[in-house]
mmCIF file of C-alpha atoms in Angstrom:
data_model
loop_
_atom_site.group_PDB
_atom_site.id
_atom_site.type_symbol
_atom_site.label_atom_id
_atom_site.label_comp_id
_atom_site.label_asym_id
_atom_site.label_seq_id
_atom_site.Cartn_x
_atom_site.Cartn_y
_atom_site.Cartn_z
ATOM 1 C CA MET A 1 -33.205 46.752 52.794
ATOM 2 C CA VAL A 2 -30.296 47.359 50.404
ATOM 3 C CA THR A 3 -30.728 45.546 47.070
ATOM 4 C CA SER A 4 -27.963 43.199 45.943
ATOM 5 C CA LEU A 5 -26.221 44.069 42.682
ATOM 6 C CA ALA A 6 -26.977 40.715 41.043
ATOM 7 C CA GLU A 7 -30.667 40.938 41.927
ATOM 8 C CA PHE A 8 -30.938 44.507 40.662
ATOM 9 C CA VAL A 9 -29.183 43.901 37.333
ATOM 10 C CA GLN A 10 -31.568 41.075 36.458
ATOM 11 C CA LYS A 11 -34.384 43.630 36.313
ATOM 12 C CA VAL A 12 -32.514 46.222 34.208
ATOM 13 C CA ARG A 13 -33.872 46.916 30.720
ATOM 14 C CA PRO A 14 -31.503 49.440 29.063
ATOM 15 C CA ASP A 15 -34.116 50.734 26.583
ATOM 16 C CA THR A 16 -36.319 51.872 29.473
ATOM 17 C CA THR A 17 -33.465 52.998 31.720
ATOM 18 C CA VAL A 18 -32.028 56.492 32.184
ATOM 19 C CA LEU A 19 -28.489 56.713 33.584
ATOM 20 C CA PHE A 20 -27.308 59.640 35.727
ATOM 21 C CA PHE A 21 -23.543 59.745 36.353
ATOM 22 C CA GLY A 22 -21.660 61.526 39.144
ATOM 23 C CA ALA A 23 -17.954 62.013 39.817
ATOM 24 C CA GLY A 24 -17.457 58.505 41.201
ATOM 25 C CA SER A 25 -18.177 57.057 37.771
ATOM 26 C CA SER A 26 -15.190 58.885 36.261
ATOM 27 C CA THR A 27 -12.524 58.549 38.943
ATOM 28 C CA PRO A 28 -11.557 54.998 37.803
ATOM 29 C CA SER A 29 -10.662 56.652 34.473
ATOM 30 C CA LYS A 30 -8.345 59.174 36.194
ATOM 31 C CA ALA A 31 -10.768 62.082 36.345
ATOM 32 C CA PRO A 32 -10.129 64.307 39.388
ATOM 33 C CA THR A 33 -12.459 64.412 42.360
ATOM 34 C CA VAL A 34 -14.080 67.685 43.386
ATOM 35 C CA ARG A 35 -11.741 67.818 46.384
ATOM 36 C CA GLN A 36 -8.709 67.422 44.117
ATOM 37 C CA ILE A 37 -9.890 70.274 41.896
ATOM 38 C CA VAL A 38 -10.334 72.535 44.936
ATOM 39 C CA GLU A 39 -6.874 71.652 46.267
ATOM 40 C CA HIS A 40 -5.275 72.245 42.856
ATOM 41 C CA LEU A 41 -6.891 75.675 42.480
ATOM 42 C CA SER A 42 -5.925 76.573 46.028
ATOM 43 C CA ALA A 43 -2.275 75.816 45.273
ATOM 44 C CA LYS A 44 -2.112 77.407 41.822
ATOM 45 C CA PHE A 45 -3.772 80.663 42.885
ATOM 46 C CA SER A 46 -2.101 80.840 46.313
ATOM 47 C CA ILE A 47 -5.294 80.665 48.312
ATOM 48 C CA PRO A 48 -5.066 79.130 51.792
ATOM 49 C CA GLU A 49 -7.017 75.893 51.988
ATOM 50 C CA THR A 50 -10.383 76.339 53.636
ATOM 51 C CA ASP A 51 -13.675 74.490 53.627
ATOM 52 C CA LEU A 52 -14.794 76.377 50.525
ATOM 53 C CA SER A 53 -16.858 74.412 48.027
ATOM 54 C CA LEU A 54 -15.686 74.200 44.408
ATOM 55 C CA ALA A 55 -18.234 76.840 43.351
ATOM 56 C CA GLU A 56 -17.063 79.162 46.132
ATOM 57 C CA MET A 57 -13.357 78.628 45.444
ATOM 58 C CA ALA A 58 -13.755 79.112 41.673
ATOM 59 C CA GLY A 59 -15.974 82.161 42.165
ATOM 60 C CA TYR A 60 -13.438 83.745 44.496
ATOM 61 C CA ILE A 61 -10.617 83.148 42.005
ATOM 62 C CA GLU A 62 -12.604 84.548 39.094
ATOM 63 C CA ASN A 63 -13.512 87.681 41.048
ATOM 64 C CA LYS A 64 -9.951 88.118 42.330
ATOM 65 C CA THR A 65 -8.091 87.578 39.046
ATOM 66 C CA LYS A 66 -10.701 88.816 36.558
ATOM 67 C CA ASP A 67 -9.300 86.080 34.349
ATOM 68 C CA ARG A 68 -11.793 83.294 33.730
ATOM 69 C CA ARG A 69 -9.666 81.702 31.026
ATOM 70 C CA ALA A 70 -6.794 81.149 33.484
ATOM 71 C CA LEU A 71 -9.218 79.559 35.924
ATOM 72 C CA ILE A 72 -10.730 77.275 33.302
ATOM 73 C CA ASN A 73 -7.305 76.284 31.939
ATOM 74 C CA GLN A 74 -6.185 75.174 35.392
ATOM 75 C CA VAL A 75 -9.296 73.019 35.747
ATOM 76 C CA LYS A 76 -8.793 71.610 32.245
ATOM 77 C CA SER A 77 -5.222 70.605 33.038
ATOM 78 C CA LEU A 78 -6.508 68.088 35.589
ATOM 79 C CA PHE A 79 -8.454 66.222 32.897
ATOM 80 C CA ALA A 80 -5.598 65.872 30.399
ATOM 81 C CA LYS A 81 -4.879 62.212 31.243
ATOM 82 C CA CYS A 82 -8.485 61.006 31.397
ATOM 83 C CA ARG A 83 -9.162 57.932 29.278
ATOM 84 C CA PRO A 84 -12.251 55.704 29.544
ATOM 85 C CA THR A 85 -11.546 52.384 31.227
ATOM 86 C CA GLY A 86 -13.455 49.483 32.712
ATOM 87 C CA GLY A 87 -17.206 49.885 32.893
ATOM 88 C CA LEU A 88 -17.318 53.078 30.826
ATOM 89 C CA LEU A 89 -15.973 51.173 27.837
ATOM 90 C CA ASN A 90 -19.029 48.913 27.938
ATOM 91 C CA LEU A 91 -21.479 51.811 28.142
ATOM 92 C CA PRO A 92 -22.152 52.032 24.349
ATOM 93 C CA LEU A 93 -23.082 48.352 24.158
ATOM 94 C CA TYR A 94 -26.539 48.967 25.577
ATOM 95 C CA PRO A 95 -29.426 51.021 24.086
ATOM 96 C CA TRP A 96 -29.952 53.344 27.063
ATOM 97 C CA LYS A 97 -32.961 55.602 26.858
ATOM 98 C CA SER A 98 -30.704 58.561 27.702
ATOM 99 C CA ILE A 99 -27.691 59.519 29.812
ATOM 100 C CA TYR A 100 -27.234 62.485 32.173
ATOM 101 C CA THR A 101 -24.077 63.574 33.964
ATOM 102 C CA THR A 102 -22.761 66.312 36.231
ATOM 103 C CA ASN A 103 -19.179 65.478 35.185
ATOM 104 C CA TYR A 104 -17.075 67.858 33.105
ATOM 105 C CA ASP A 105 -15.000 65.140 31.441
ATOM 106 C CA THR A 106 -15.524 63.727 27.936
ATOM 107 C CA LEU A 107 -15.117 60.065 28.905
ATOM 108 C CA ILE A 108 -18.601 59.059 27.764
ATOM 109 C CA GLU A 109 -18.082 60.747 24.403
ATOM 110 C CA ALA A 110 -14.731 58.960 24.033
ATOM 111 C CA SER A 111 -16.331 55.590 24.821
ATOM 112 C CA TYR A 112 -18.923 56.043 22.090
ATOM 113 C CA ALA A 113 -16.355 57.347 19.586
ATOM 114 C CA LYS A 114 -14.120 54.338 20.259
ATOM 115 C CA LYS A 115 -16.827 51.992 19.008
ATOM 116 C CA GLU A 116 -18.232 54.438 16.419
ATOM 117 C CA PHE A 117 -21.652 54.536 18.077
ATOM 118 C CA ASP A 118 -23.767 57.653 17.530
ATOM 119 C CA LEU A 119 -24.128 60.019 20.483
ATOM 120 C CA THR A 120 -25.925 63.375 20.551
ATOM 121 C CA VAL A 121 -24.499 65.654 23.259
ATOM 122 C CA TYR A 122 -26.338 68.554 24.896
ATOM 123 C CA LYS A 123 -23.927 71.007 26.568
ATOM 124 C CA SER A 124 -25.848 74.277 26.272
ATOM 125 C CA ASN A 125 -29.296 75.546 25.340
ATOM 126 C CA PHE A 126 -28.019 76.088 21.779
ATOM 127 C CA ASP A 127 -27.788 72.302 21.355
ATOM 128 C CA PHE A 128 -31.530 71.914 21.821
ATOM 129 C CA SER A 129 -32.146 73.631 18.470
ATOM 130 C CA SER A 130 -30.562 70.763 16.506
ATOM 131 C CA SER A 131 -32.113 67.374 15.874
ATOM 132 C CA PRO A 132 -30.395 64.205 17.156
ATOM 133 C CA ARG A 133 -28.769 61.908 14.596
ATOM 134 C CA GLY A 134 -31.043 58.971 13.818
ATOM 135 C CA MET A 135 -31.256 56.600 16.765
ATOM 136 C CA ALA A 136 -28.318 58.212 18.565
ATOM 137 C CA THR A 137 -28.184 57.972 22.346
ATOM 138 C CA LYS A 138 -28.644 61.359 24.006
ATOM 139 C CA LEU A 139 -26.128 62.642 26.570
ATOM 140 C CA TYR A 140 -27.081 65.658 28.702
ATOM 141 C CA LYS A 141 -24.220 67.398 30.524
ATOM 142 C CA LEU A 142 -25.724 69.369 33.387
ATOM 143 C CA HIS A 143 -22.503 71.177 34.288
ATOM 144 C CA GLY A 144 -21.172 71.663 30.775
ATOM 145 C CA SER A 145 -18.085 70.086 29.253
ATOM 146 C CA ILE A 146 -14.388 70.556 29.949
ATOM 147 C CA ASP A 147 -13.672 71.077 26.242
ATOM 148 C CA GLU A 148 -15.913 74.146 25.800
ATOM 149 C CA ASP A 149 -16.313 77.397 27.727
ATOM 150 C CA THR A 150 -17.357 80.971 27.010
ATOM 151 C CA SER A 151 -13.867 82.152 28.025
ATOM 152 C CA SER A 152 -12.602 80.590 24.782
ATOM 153 C CA GLY A 153 -15.430 81.951 22.647
ATOM 154 C CA ASP A 154 -17.665 78.869 22.838
ATOM 155 C CA ASN A 155 -21.435 78.949 23.289
ATOM 156 C CA SER A 156 -21.219 76.431 26.123
ATOM 157 C CA ARG A 157 -20.267 77.374 29.668
ATOM 158 C CA ILE A 158 -18.564 75.142 32.210
ATOM 159 C CA ILE A 159 -20.766 75.508 35.275
ATOM 160 C CA LEU A 160 -18.114 76.063 37.885
ATOM 161 C CA THR A 161 -18.930 79.162 39.962
ATOM 162 C CA SER A 162 -22.122 80.243 41.697
ATOM 163 C CA SER A 163 -22.556 82.863 38.957
ATOM 164 C CA ASP A 164 -22.351 80.131 36.331
ATOM 165 C CA TYR A 165 -25.317 78.377 37.952
ATOM 166 C CA LYS A 166 -27.336 81.597 37.767
ATOM 167 C CA ASN A 167 -26.290 82.380 34.191
ATOM 168 C CA SER A 168 -27.189 78.852 33.093
ATOM 169 C CA SER A 169 -30.566 78.593 34.838
ATOM 170 C CA GLU A 170 -32.495 78.529 31.550
ATOM 171 C CA TYR A 171 -30.319 75.730 30.166
ATOM 172 C CA ARG A 172 -30.626 73.724 33.373
ATOM 173 C CA GLN A 173 -34.401 74.075 33.137
ATOM 174 C CA TYR A 174 -34.265 72.596 29.622
ATOM 175 C CA LEU A 175 -32.249 69.697 31.008
ATOM 176 C CA PHE A 176 -34.605 68.938 33.863
ATOM 177 C CA ASN A 177 -37.580 69.212 31.510
ATOM 178 C CA ALA A 178 -35.884 66.592 29.330
ATOM 179 C CA LEU A 179 -35.274 64.432 32.403
ATOM 180 C CA ARG A 180 -38.925 64.736 33.445
ATOM 181 C CA TYR A 181 -40.042 63.364 30.084
ATOM 182 C CA ASP A 182 -37.339 60.703 29.984
ATOM 183 C CA ILE A 183 -38.163 59.147 33.346
ATOM 184 C CA ALA A 184 -41.870 58.853 32.562
ATOM 185 C CA GLU A 185 -42.563 55.104 32.345
ATOM 186 C CA SER A 186 -38.818 54.507 32.786
ATOM 187 C CA ASN A 187 -36.325 53.702 35.509
ATOM 188 C CA LEU A 188 -33.517 55.961 36.667
ATOM 189 C CA ILE A 189 -30.132 54.725 37.886
ATOM 190 C CA ILE A 190 -27.882 57.255 39.614
ATOM 191 C CA ILE A 191 -24.239 56.105 39.679
ATOM 192 C CA GLY A 192 -21.108 57.583 41.210
ATOM 193 C CA TYR A 193 -22.175 59.651 44.193
ATOM 194 C CA SER A 194 -21.275 59.316 47.832
ATOM 195 C CA LEU A 195 -24.268 59.183 50.158
ATOM 196 C CA SER A 196 -22.589 61.945 52.190
ATOM 197 C CA ASP A 197 -22.207 64.177 49.109
ATOM 198 C CA PRO A 198 -24.391 67.324 49.505
ATOM 199 C CA GLU A 199 -24.988 67.367 45.731
ATOM 200 C CA ILE A 200 -26.649 63.953 45.820
ATOM 201 C CA ARG A 201 -29.361 65.339 48.069
ATOM 202 C CA GLU A 202 -30.174 68.051 45.537
ATOM 203 C CA ILE A 203 -30.140 65.612 42.609
ATOM 204 C CA VAL A 204 -32.235 63.001 44.392
ATOM 205 C CA SER A 205 -34.696 65.697 45.435
ATOM 206 C CA GLN A 206 -34.969 66.961 41.854
ATOM 207 C CA CYS A 207 -35.345 63.462 40.445
ATOM 208 C CA THR A 208 -37.958 62.316 42.964
ATOM 209 C CA THR A 209 -39.960 65.485 42.339
ATOM 210 C CA LEU A 210 -39.808 64.990 38.574
ATOM 211 C CA ASN A 211 -40.676 61.332 39.008
ATOM 212 C CA ALA A 212 -43.718 62.220 41.078
ATOM 213 C CA GLN A 213 -44.860 64.657 38.384
ATOM 214 C CA SER A 214 -44.720 61.952 35.721
ATOM 215 C CA LEU A 215 -47.987 60.254 34.812
ATOM 216 C CA SER A 216 -46.322 56.840 34.981
ATOM 217 C CA ALA A 217 -43.540 56.994 37.541
ATOM 218 C CA GLY A 218 -40.686 54.507 37.434
ATOM 219 C CA ARG A 219 -38.249 53.415 40.104
ATOM 220 C CA ILE A 220 -35.132 55.326 41.096
ATOM 221 C CA ALA A 221 -32.020 53.481 42.193
ATOM 222 C CA LEU A 222 -28.870 54.908 43.778
ATOM 223 C CA PHE A 223 -25.607 53.096 43.111
ATOM 224 C CA MET A 224 -23.233 54.101 45.891
ATOM 225 C CA TYR A 225 -19.546 53.240 45.855
ATOM 226 C CA GLU A 226 -19.201 53.940 49.603
ATOM 227 C CA ARG A 227 -21.076 51.629 51.933
ATOM 228 C CA ASP A 228 -23.235 53.664 54.327
ATOM 229 C CA GLU A 229 -26.116 51.717 55.841
ATOM 230 C CA PHE A 230 -27.460 54.681 57.820
ATOM 231 C CA ARG A 231 -27.830 57.078 54.887
ATOM 232 C CA ALA A 232 -29.017 54.235 52.671
ATOM 233 C CA SER A 233 -31.927 53.596 55.054
ATOM 234 C CA LEU A 234 -32.913 57.280 54.831
ATOM 235 C CA HIS A 235 -33.054 57.128 51.027
ATOM 236 C CA GLU A 236 -34.955 53.852 51.118
ATOM 237 C CA ALA A 237 -37.517 55.431 53.445
ATOM 238 C CA ASN A 238 -38.178 57.922 50.635
ATOM 239 C CA GLY A 239 -38.933 55.119 48.188
ATOM 240 C CA LEU A 240 -35.527 54.773 46.511
ATOM 241 C CA GLU A 241 -33.570 51.576 45.952
ATOM 242 C CA VAL A 242 -29.957 51.579 47.107
ATOM 243 C CA VAL A 243 -27.226 49.344 45.699
ATOM 244 C CA PHE A 244 -23.697 49.434 47.077
ATOM 245 C CA ALA A 245 -21.597 49.229 43.923
ATOM 246 C CA GLY A 246 -19.513 51.331 41.552
ATOM 247 C CA ILE A 247 -19.649 51.700 37.790
ATOM 248 C CA ASP A 248 -17.205 48.855 37.111
ATOM 249 C CA ASP A 249 -19.190 46.523 39.380
ATOM 250 C CA PHE A 250 -22.391 47.449 37.557
ATOM 251 C CA PHE A 251 -21.070 46.767 34.075
ATOM 252 C CA SER A 252 -19.280 43.589 35.138
ATOM 253 C CA GLU A 253 -22.622 42.263 36.330
ATOM 254 C CA MET A 254 -24.382 43.539 33.189
ATOM 255 C CA ALA A 255 -21.826 41.637 31.091
ATOM 256 C CA ARG A 256 -23.153 38.401 32.566
ATOM 257 C CA LYS A 257 -26.377 39.032 30.656
ATOM 258 C CA PRO A 258 -26.637 38.728 26.846
ATOM 259 C CA PRO A 259 -25.151 40.151 24.645
ATOM 260 C CA GLY A 260 -22.147 40.007 26.975
ATOM 261 C CA PRO A 261 -19.145 42.352 27.296
ATOM 262 C CA LEU A 262 -18.190 44.605 24.420
ATOM 263 C CA PHE A 263 -14.489 44.735 25.291
ATOM 264 C CA SER A 264 -12.061 42.168 26.580
ATOM 265 C CA PRO A 265 -10.659 42.765 30.073
ATOM 266 C CA LYS A 266 -7.233 43.448 28.527
ATOM 267 C CA GLU A 267 -8.630 46.121 26.203
ATOM 268 C CA SER A 268 -10.461 47.746 29.106
ATOM 269 C CA GLU A 269 -7.156 48.222 30.905
ATOM 270 C CA ASN A 270 -5.611 50.226 28.035
#
């Protein structure tokens, strides 16, 4: 049975909660969807639209043009107008145990910078060699960050093509090791995925496996912005909680609990 948002939020303790964000958490802040990125690349590189995935489309372009920087710059251009709004602006208010994301954007970083809250960001395996600042919240970016790529001389790599996944396997292992430790005796909330999204199946599978390997397993909840009772029942049969809500719904409900909202509704619109 799908859990109501109000009922779920009453049980949320941020200090023992790990957040995992997908694309649906960034689209309210004008970040492009995966489909929009594919369509943009198809148009810019004169490739007939097919059912290619983003990794397949980007890999084809990189192999065809031999120009990764041009590919990355086209992807970057779609994120130029991204600004954190709504629920993301309230994210720094709470002492989350840690945050994970598959998004390329820097909306979470911008939210923390806006309120001058410390945030330690892990974008490549090189970042694991440095110590976090004090009590800073940790953000792990599984697919890298739109502001850094090897094509521009950075250590970090935007994980865009199938080759990127292979070249970043060691880094991804570091990330999932961190997630395994983080979800021990903690709860995991996955926000911003469609139940029909193929990637959610991989992420849920990884998370449930890591959760099972933990000595003290917590609960895993999926926040889904598209209502899908059939797929929800399949996830619930595997021991997951499902809540039909988006990121703005979640933080609006969280704001009803002390200490209340960090930003006024008017400020959140800017």
